[in-house]
Amino acid sequence: MAKLGKRKAAAREAFAGKENLTVEEAVGMIKANASAKFDETVEIAMNLGVNPRHADQMVRGVVGLPNGTGKTVRVAVFARGPKAEEAKEAGADVVGAEDLMETVQGGTIEFDRCIATPDMMPIVGRLGKVLGPRNLMPNPKVGTVTMDVAQAVKDAKGGQVQFKVEKAGVIHAGVGKVSFDEKQLAENIRAFVSAVGKAKPTGAKGTYMKKISLSSTMGPGVSVDVSDANVE
């Protein structure tokens, strides 16, 4: 534990006084100071000038990161018949209908993304209290309620990231791995920020993007210049 403490202390010291960096500067610092024994995720946190308790200030969407996430995404699909077979052929990890509903109700959730055909929503709707808090509930607005389940599965496994603003007006997401090169991470970060920018709700007033911070899983955060990150 003491060794971990020293690493964290050293990283914090390296980051001290560094604020509003360019995306490339921040990524370089994060990569140089990531010292965990596993491939850490590079995480983004965005403070937005919205109050998601108001429907016209909710921010949610989906973005395909140009260089993927570096994460193996397990996908579940609620479908029957030909659509179930289509999902399996596309690489879905779990496919089912009532049987899958019962598995989830029993507390077994072995997937990171949930997709459903529209006719399955009466079944999936019963799982709202289980899937909702985990941000796994299929939603047509982010393409997870669809008849094109094959494409949805491929998108989910190919680096697509969903985002949804939390109560405090903050959005969190993983945008790659420390093992990615700086150019790949910078491209992913700007793609994510751009998608959040395009999802600006009609009710947002004043400054929309207040602050952007980057960090690795085990490392301290560093603030990034919003105008540098938000390049259309």
Coordinates of C-alpha atoms in Angstrom, one line a residue:
M1 CA 0.0 0.0 0.0
A2 CA 2.9 2.4 0.8
K3 CA 4.3 1.9 -2.7
L4 CA 0.9 2.8 -4.3
G5 CA 0.8 5.9 -2.1
K6 CA 4.2 7.0 -3.4
R7 CA 3.1 6.5 -7.0
K8 CA 0.0 8.5 -6.4
A9 CA 1.9 11.3 -4.6
A10 CA 4.4 11.5 -7.4
A11 CA 1.6 11.7 -10.0
R12 CA -0.1 14.4 -8.0
E13 CA 3.1 16.4 -7.8
A14 CA 3.7 16.1 -11.5
F15 CA 0.1 17.4 -12.1
A16 CA 0.3 20.2 -9.6
G17 CA -0.4 23.7 -11.1
K18 CA -1.2 22.2 -14.5
E19 CA -4.6 23.5 -15.7
N20 CA -6.4 24.1 -18.9
L21 CA -3.9 22.1 -21.0
T22 CA -4.3 21.2 -24.6
V23 CA -5.7 17.7 -25.2
E24 CA -2.3 16.5 -26.4
E25 CA -0.5 18.0 -23.3
A26 CA -3.0 16.3 -20.9
V27 CA -2.8 13.0 -22.7
G28 CA 1.0 13.1 -22.6
M29 CA 1.0 13.7 -18.9
I30 CA -1.5 11.0 -18.2
K31 CA 0.4 8.4 -20.2
A32 CA 3.7 9.4 -18.6
N33 CA 2.4 9.1 -15.1
A34 CA 0.2 5.9 -15.4
S35 CA 2.0 3.4 -13.3
A36 CA -0.6 0.7 -12.6
K37 CA 0.2 -2.9 -13.5
F38 CA -2.8 -3.0 -15.8
D39 CA -3.8 -1.1 -18.9
E40 CA -5.6 1.8 -17.3
T41 CA -8.6 3.4 -19.0
V42 CA -8.4 7.1 -19.9
E43 CA -11.5 8.7 -18.5
I44 CA -13.2 12.0 -19.3
A45 CA -15.4 14.0 -16.9
M46 CA -17.4 17.0 -18.3
N47 CA -19.2 19.5 -16.1
L48 CA -22.1 20.9 -18.0
G49 CA -24.3 23.9 -17.3
V50 CA -27.5 21.9 -17.2
N51 CA -30.0 20.7 -14.6
P52 CA -31.0 17.2 -15.8
R53 CA -34.0 17.2 -13.4
H54 CA -35.7 19.4 -16.1
A55 CA -36.7 17.4 -19.2
D56 CA -35.5 20.1 -21.6
Q57 CA -32.0 20.0 -20.1
M58 CA -31.3 16.3 -20.3
V59 CA -28.2 15.4 -22.2
R60 CA -27.8 11.9 -23.6
G61 CA -26.5 10.3 -26.8
V62 CA -24.1 7.9 -28.4
V63 CA -20.8 8.3 -30.2
G64 CA -18.6 6.0 -32.2
L65 CA -15.0 6.6 -31.1
P66 CA -12.7 6.6 -34.1
N67 CA -10.1 4.4 -32.4
G68 CA -12.5 2.3 -30.3
T69 CA -12.4 2.0 -26.5
G70 CA -9.9 -0.8 -26.1
K71 CA -12.5 -2.6 -23.9
T72 CA -14.2 -5.9 -24.6
V73 CA -17.9 -5.1 -24.6
R74 CA -20.4 -7.9 -23.7
V75 CA -23.7 -7.4 -25.5
A76 CA -27.1 -8.8 -24.6
V77 CA -29.9 -8.8 -27.1
F78 CA -33.6 -9.3 -26.4
A79 CA -35.0 -10.9 -29.6
R80 CA -36.9 -13.9 -31.0
G81 CA -36.7 -16.0 -34.1
P82 CA -34.7 -14.7 -37.1
K83 CA -33.7 -11.5 -35.2
A84 CA -32.3 -13.7 -32.4
E85 CA -30.2 -15.7 -34.9
E86 CA -29.1 -12.4 -36.6
A87 CA -27.9 -11.1 -33.2
K88 CA -25.9 -14.4 -32.5
E89 CA -24.3 -14.3 -35.9
A90 CA -23.3 -10.6 -35.3
G91 CA -21.4 -11.7 -32.2
A92 CA -23.9 -11.0 -29.3
D93 CA -22.8 -12.6 -26.1
V94 CA -26.3 -13.3 -24.7
V95 CA -29.5 -13.6 -26.7
G96 CA -33.0 -14.4 -25.3
A97 CA -36.5 -13.3 -24.5
E98 CA -38.5 -14.4 -21.4
D99 CA -35.6 -16.6 -20.4
L100 CA -33.2 -13.7 -20.5
M101 CA -35.6 -11.5 -18.5
E102 CA -35.8 -14.2 -15.8
T103 CA -32.0 -14.4 -15.7
V104 CA -31.7 -10.6 -15.2
Q105 CA -34.5 -10.6 -12.6
G106 CA -32.5 -13.2 -10.7
G107 CA -29.6 -10.8 -10.4
T108 CA -27.3 -12.2 -13.2
I109 CA -26.3 -9.3 -15.5
E110 CA -23.3 -10.5 -17.5
F111 CA -23.3 -7.8 -20.2
D112 CA -22.3 -4.1 -20.7
R113 CA -24.8 -3.2 -23.4
C114 CA -28.4 -4.2 -23.9
I115 CA -30.2 -4.1 -27.2
A116 CA -33.8 -5.1 -28.0
T117 CA -36.1 -5.3 -30.9
P118 CA -39.2 -3.1 -30.5
D119 CA -41.6 -6.0 -30.0
M120 CA -39.5 -7.1 -26.9
M121 CA -39.9 -3.8 -25.0
P122 CA -43.0 -5.0 -23.0
I123 CA -40.7 -7.7 -21.6
V124 CA -37.7 -5.5 -21.2
G125 CA -39.9 -2.8 -19.6
R126 CA -40.4 -5.1 -16.6
L127 CA -36.6 -4.8 -16.0
G128 CA -36.6 -1.0 -15.7
K129 CA -35.7 -1.0 -12.0
V130 CA -32.8 -3.3 -12.6
L131 CA -31.4 -2.0 -15.9
G132 CA -32.2 1.7 -15.5
P133 CA -29.9 2.5 -12.6
R134 CA -27.1 0.7 -14.5
N135 CA -27.7 2.8 -17.6
L136 CA -28.4 -0.5 -19.5
M137 CA -32.1 0.1 -20.5
P138 CA -32.5 -0.1 -24.3
N139 CA -33.5 3.3 -25.7
P140 CA -34.4 4.1 -29.3
K141 CA -32.7 7.5 -29.0
V142 CA -29.3 5.8 -28.7
G143 CA -30.0 3.1 -31.2
T144 CA -30.4 0.2 -28.8
V145 CA -34.1 -0.4 -29.6
T146 CA -33.9 -1.4 -33.2
M147 CA -34.8 -4.0 -35.8
D148 CA -31.2 -3.8 -37.2
V149 CA -29.8 -5.8 -34.3
A150 CA -26.8 -7.0 -36.3
Q151 CA -25.6 -3.4 -36.8
A152 CA -26.3 -2.4 -33.2
V153 CA -24.2 -5.3 -32.0
K154 CA -21.4 -4.4 -34.3
D155 CA -21.5 -0.8 -33.2
A156 CA -21.5 -1.7 -29.5
K157 CA -18.5 -4.0 -29.9
G158 CA -16.7 -1.6 -32.3
G159 CA -16.1 1.3 -29.9
Q160 CA -19.5 3.0 -29.6
V161 CA -20.0 4.9 -26.3
Q162 CA -23.3 5.9 -24.7
F163 CA -23.4 9.0 -22.5
K164 CA -26.0 10.4 -20.1
V165 CA -25.7 13.4 -17.8
E166 CA -25.9 12.6 -14.1
K167 CA -27.8 14.6 -11.5
A168 CA -25.0 17.0 -10.8
G169 CA -24.7 17.9 -14.4
V170 CA -21.6 15.7 -15.0
I171 CA -20.9 13.2 -17.8
H172 CA -18.3 10.5 -17.3
A173 CA -17.0 8.0 -19.9
G174 CA -14.0 6.0 -20.9
V175 CA -12.3 7.2 -24.1
G176 CA -9.6 4.7 -24.6
K177 CA -6.6 3.0 -22.9
V178 CA -3.3 4.3 -21.7
S179 CA -1.7 1.9 -24.2
F180 CA -3.2 3.9 -27.1
D181 CA -0.9 6.4 -28.7
E182 CA -1.4 10.1 -28.1
K183 CA -3.0 10.8 -31.5
Q184 CA -5.6 8.0 -31.0
L185 CA -6.5 9.3 -27.6
A186 CA -6.8 12.9 -28.7
E187 CA -9.0 11.9 -31.7
N188 CA -11.3 9.9 -29.3
I189 CA -11.5 12.7 -26.8
R190 CA -12.4 15.3 -29.4
A191 CA -15.0 13.0 -31.0
F192 CA -16.6 12.5 -27.6
V193 CA -16.6 16.2 -26.7
S194 CA -18.0 17.0 -30.2
A195 CA -20.9 14.5 -29.7
V196 CA -21.7 16.0 -26.3
G197 CA -21.7 19.4 -27.9
K198 CA -24.1 18.3 -30.6
A199 CA -26.4 16.9 -27.9
K200 CA -26.8 20.3 -26.2
P201 CA -30.5 20.5 -25.1
T202 CA -32.8 23.3 -25.9
G203 CA -33.2 24.3 -22.3
A204 CA -29.5 24.8 -21.6
K205 CA -28.7 28.4 -20.7
G206 CA -25.4 30.2 -20.3
T207 CA -22.2 28.3 -20.6
Y208 CA -22.9 24.8 -21.7
M209 CA -19.4 23.2 -21.3
K210 CA -18.0 24.5 -18.0
K211 CA -15.1 22.2 -17.4
I212 CA -13.4 19.1 -18.9
S213 CA -11.1 16.9 -16.9
L214 CA -9.0 13.8 -18.0
S215 CA -7.5 11.1 -15.9
S216 CA -6.4 7.5 -15.9
T217 CA -8.1 4.9 -13.8
M218 CA -5.6 5.2 -10.9
G219 CA -4.3 8.7 -11.6
P220 CA -5.2 12.2 -10.7
G221 CA -7.2 14.4 -13.0
V222 CA -6.0 17.3 -15.1
S223 CA -8.3 20.0 -16.6
V224 CA -8.3 20.6 -20.3
D225 CA -9.0 23.8 -22.2
V226 CA -12.6 23.5 -23.4
S227 CA -12.0 25.4 -26.6
D228 CA -9.1 23.1 -27.5
A229 CA -11.2 19.9 -26.9
N230 CA -14.3 21.2 -28.5
V231 CA -13.0 21.5 -32.1
E232 CA -15.7 20.9 -34.7

